[in-house]
């Protein structure tokens, strides 16, 4: 995805674990000013390039273990060839305490099982830091080498190890995975729903330029991360920026408060990890 550098950068201190302070829809609306009369310039360029550490490295994770399943032919989308192909991929299964497992598949270019496992481990714990709802629709997590932007679609996310190096250096891997998991788990049911379209019309503004340029494909994923931060990680978005977000998209924040409070689908229970 063609993210651009954010216009505004703020130093943001690292935070320890926060108690989740879930807000109801009515509380969210009460905290938000009325929508602006004219469509203002978005305050941010893209969620991928903000410095807000909304999901901190030390936050709790539901990740339990990574199971080695050997090699298996899997179809993997790859931006480097702008298409899909069948590959004899390395296969691992990430197990979580509160959701179904996720297949982590790696391009054979990683060479050997040890290298592939080390790469898979970079994502397993951060995936467990996402809300279970966002993991619920993610069935395959694919990893390539290279530095292309991450890509998410129904049921699948594909990432690139070189881009991950950058995201880790920015303390932003978890937030990038959050964005792609929205595509995998929520887009199909919500990105073009009547409630979301009505909220877009009511707000008549966007929180990022990337969302503004791609209102159907990216607005939900872009706005959801900020909503999650405001609702579940209060204090990790500076007050002035939190006010700017609430001023522009109060209706969408209310819709997302409802979406993010939905229970994840039931799963078979905690696996016996090796």
PDB file of N, CA, C and O in Angstrom, residues 28 47 67 91 116 118 162 168 202 227 246 251-252 268:
ATOM      1  N   UNK A  28     -18.783   7.881  23.729  1.00  0.00           N
ATOM      2  CA  UNK A  28     -17.960   8.334  22.613  1.00  0.00           C
ATOM      3  C   UNK A  28     -18.553   9.580  21.977  1.00  0.00           C
ATOM      4  O   UNK A  28     -17.858  10.553  21.690  1.00  0.00           O
ATOM      5  N   UNK A  47      -2.073   6.152   8.795  1.00  0.00           N
ATOM      6  CA  UNK A  47      -1.797   5.531  10.091  1.00  0.00           C
ATOM      7  C   UNK A  47      -0.414   4.894  10.120  1.00  0.00           C
ATOM      8  O   UNK A  47       0.235   4.843  11.161  1.00  0.00           O
ATOM      9  N   UNK A  67       3.542 -23.661  15.991  1.00  0.00           N
ATOM     10  CA  UNK A  67       3.664 -25.069  15.638  1.00  0.00           C
ATOM     11  C   UNK A  67       4.248 -25.215  14.226  1.00  0.00           C
ATOM     12  O   UNK A  67       3.763 -24.598  13.277  1.00  0.00           O
ATOM     13  N   UNK A  91       5.377 -23.703   6.492  1.00  0.00           N
ATOM     14  CA  UNK A  91       4.091 -23.520   7.169  1.00  0.00           C
ATOM     15  C   UNK A  91       4.248 -23.660   8.676  1.00  0.00           C
ATOM     16  O   UNK A  91       4.777 -24.654   9.172  1.00  0.00           O
ATOM     17  N   UNK A 116      13.079 -19.496   8.428  1.00  0.00           N
ATOM     18  CA  UNK A 116      11.656 -19.236   8.276  1.00  0.00           C
ATOM     19  C   UNK A 116      10.981 -19.082   9.641  1.00  0.00           C
ATOM     20  O   UNK A 116      10.145 -18.195   9.845  1.00  0.00           O
ATOM     21  N   UNK A 118      12.379 -18.144  12.483  1.00  0.00           N
ATOM     22  CA  UNK A 118      12.805 -16.893  13.109  1.00  0.00           C
ATOM     23  C   UNK A 118      12.012 -15.717  12.558  1.00  0.00           C
ATOM     24  O   UNK A 118      11.639 -14.798  13.300  1.00  0.00           O
ATOM     25  N   UNK A 162      11.605  -6.812   4.732  1.00  0.00           N
ATOM     26  CA  UNK A 162      12.322  -5.546   4.744  1.00  0.00           C
ATOM     27  C   UNK A 162      11.475  -4.406   5.276  1.00  0.00           C
ATOM     28  O   UNK A 162      11.966  -3.550   6.024  1.00  0.00           O
ATOM     29  N   UNK A 168       9.547  -2.112  12.709  1.00  0.00           N
ATOM     30  CA  UNK A 168      10.090  -2.393  14.039  1.00  0.00           C
ATOM     31  C   UNK A 168      10.957  -1.240  14.528  1.00  0.00           C
ATOM     32  O   UNK A 168      10.920  -0.889  15.710  1.00  0.00           O
ATOM     33  N   UNK A 202     -22.198  11.840   7.314  1.00  0.00           N
ATOM     34  CA  UNK A 202     -22.428  12.746   8.441  1.00  0.00           C
ATOM     35  C   UNK A 202     -21.155  13.494   8.834  1.00  0.00           C
ATOM     36  O   UNK A 202     -21.194  14.693   9.138  1.00  0.00           O
ATOM     37  N   UNK A 227      -9.653   4.907  16.464  1.00  0.00           N
ATOM     38  CA  UNK A 227     -10.773   4.621  17.357  1.00  0.00           C
ATOM     39  C   UNK A 227     -10.339   3.668  18.471  1.00  0.00           C
ATOM     40  O   UNK A 227     -10.664   3.878  19.654  1.00  0.00           O
ATOM     41  N   UNK A 246     -11.483  13.411  17.036  1.00  0.00           N
ATOM     42  CA  UNK A 246     -12.901  13.449  17.432  1.00  0.00           C
ATOM     43  C   UNK A 246     -13.665  14.527  16.679  1.00  0.00           C
ATOM     44  O   UNK A 246     -14.849  14.353  16.356  1.00  0.00           O
ATOM     45  N   UNK A 251     -19.032  10.567  13.981  1.00  0.00           N
ATOM     46  CA  UNK A 251     -20.014   9.535  13.625  1.00  0.00           C
ATOM     47  C   UNK A 251     -19.327   8.202  13.374  1.00  0.00           C
ATOM     48  O   UNK A 251     -19.808   7.146  13.799  1.00  0.00           O
ATOM     49  N   UNK A 252     -18.182   8.234  12.705  1.00  0.00           N
ATOM     50  CA  UNK A 252     -17.471   6.982  12.453  1.00  0.00           C
ATOM     51  C   UNK A 252     -16.872   6.404  13.733  1.00  0.00           C
ATOM     52  O   UNK A 252     -16.807   5.182  13.899  1.00  0.00           O
ATOM     53  N   UNK A 268     -12.530 -23.385  19.121  1.00  0.00           N
ATOM     54  CA  UNK A 268     -12.554 -24.730  19.704  1.00  0.00           C
ATOM     55  C   UNK A 268     -11.891 -24.862  21.062  1.00  0.00           C
ATOM     56  O   UNK A 268     -11.941 -25.900  21.687  1.00  0.00           O
TER      57      UNK A 268
END
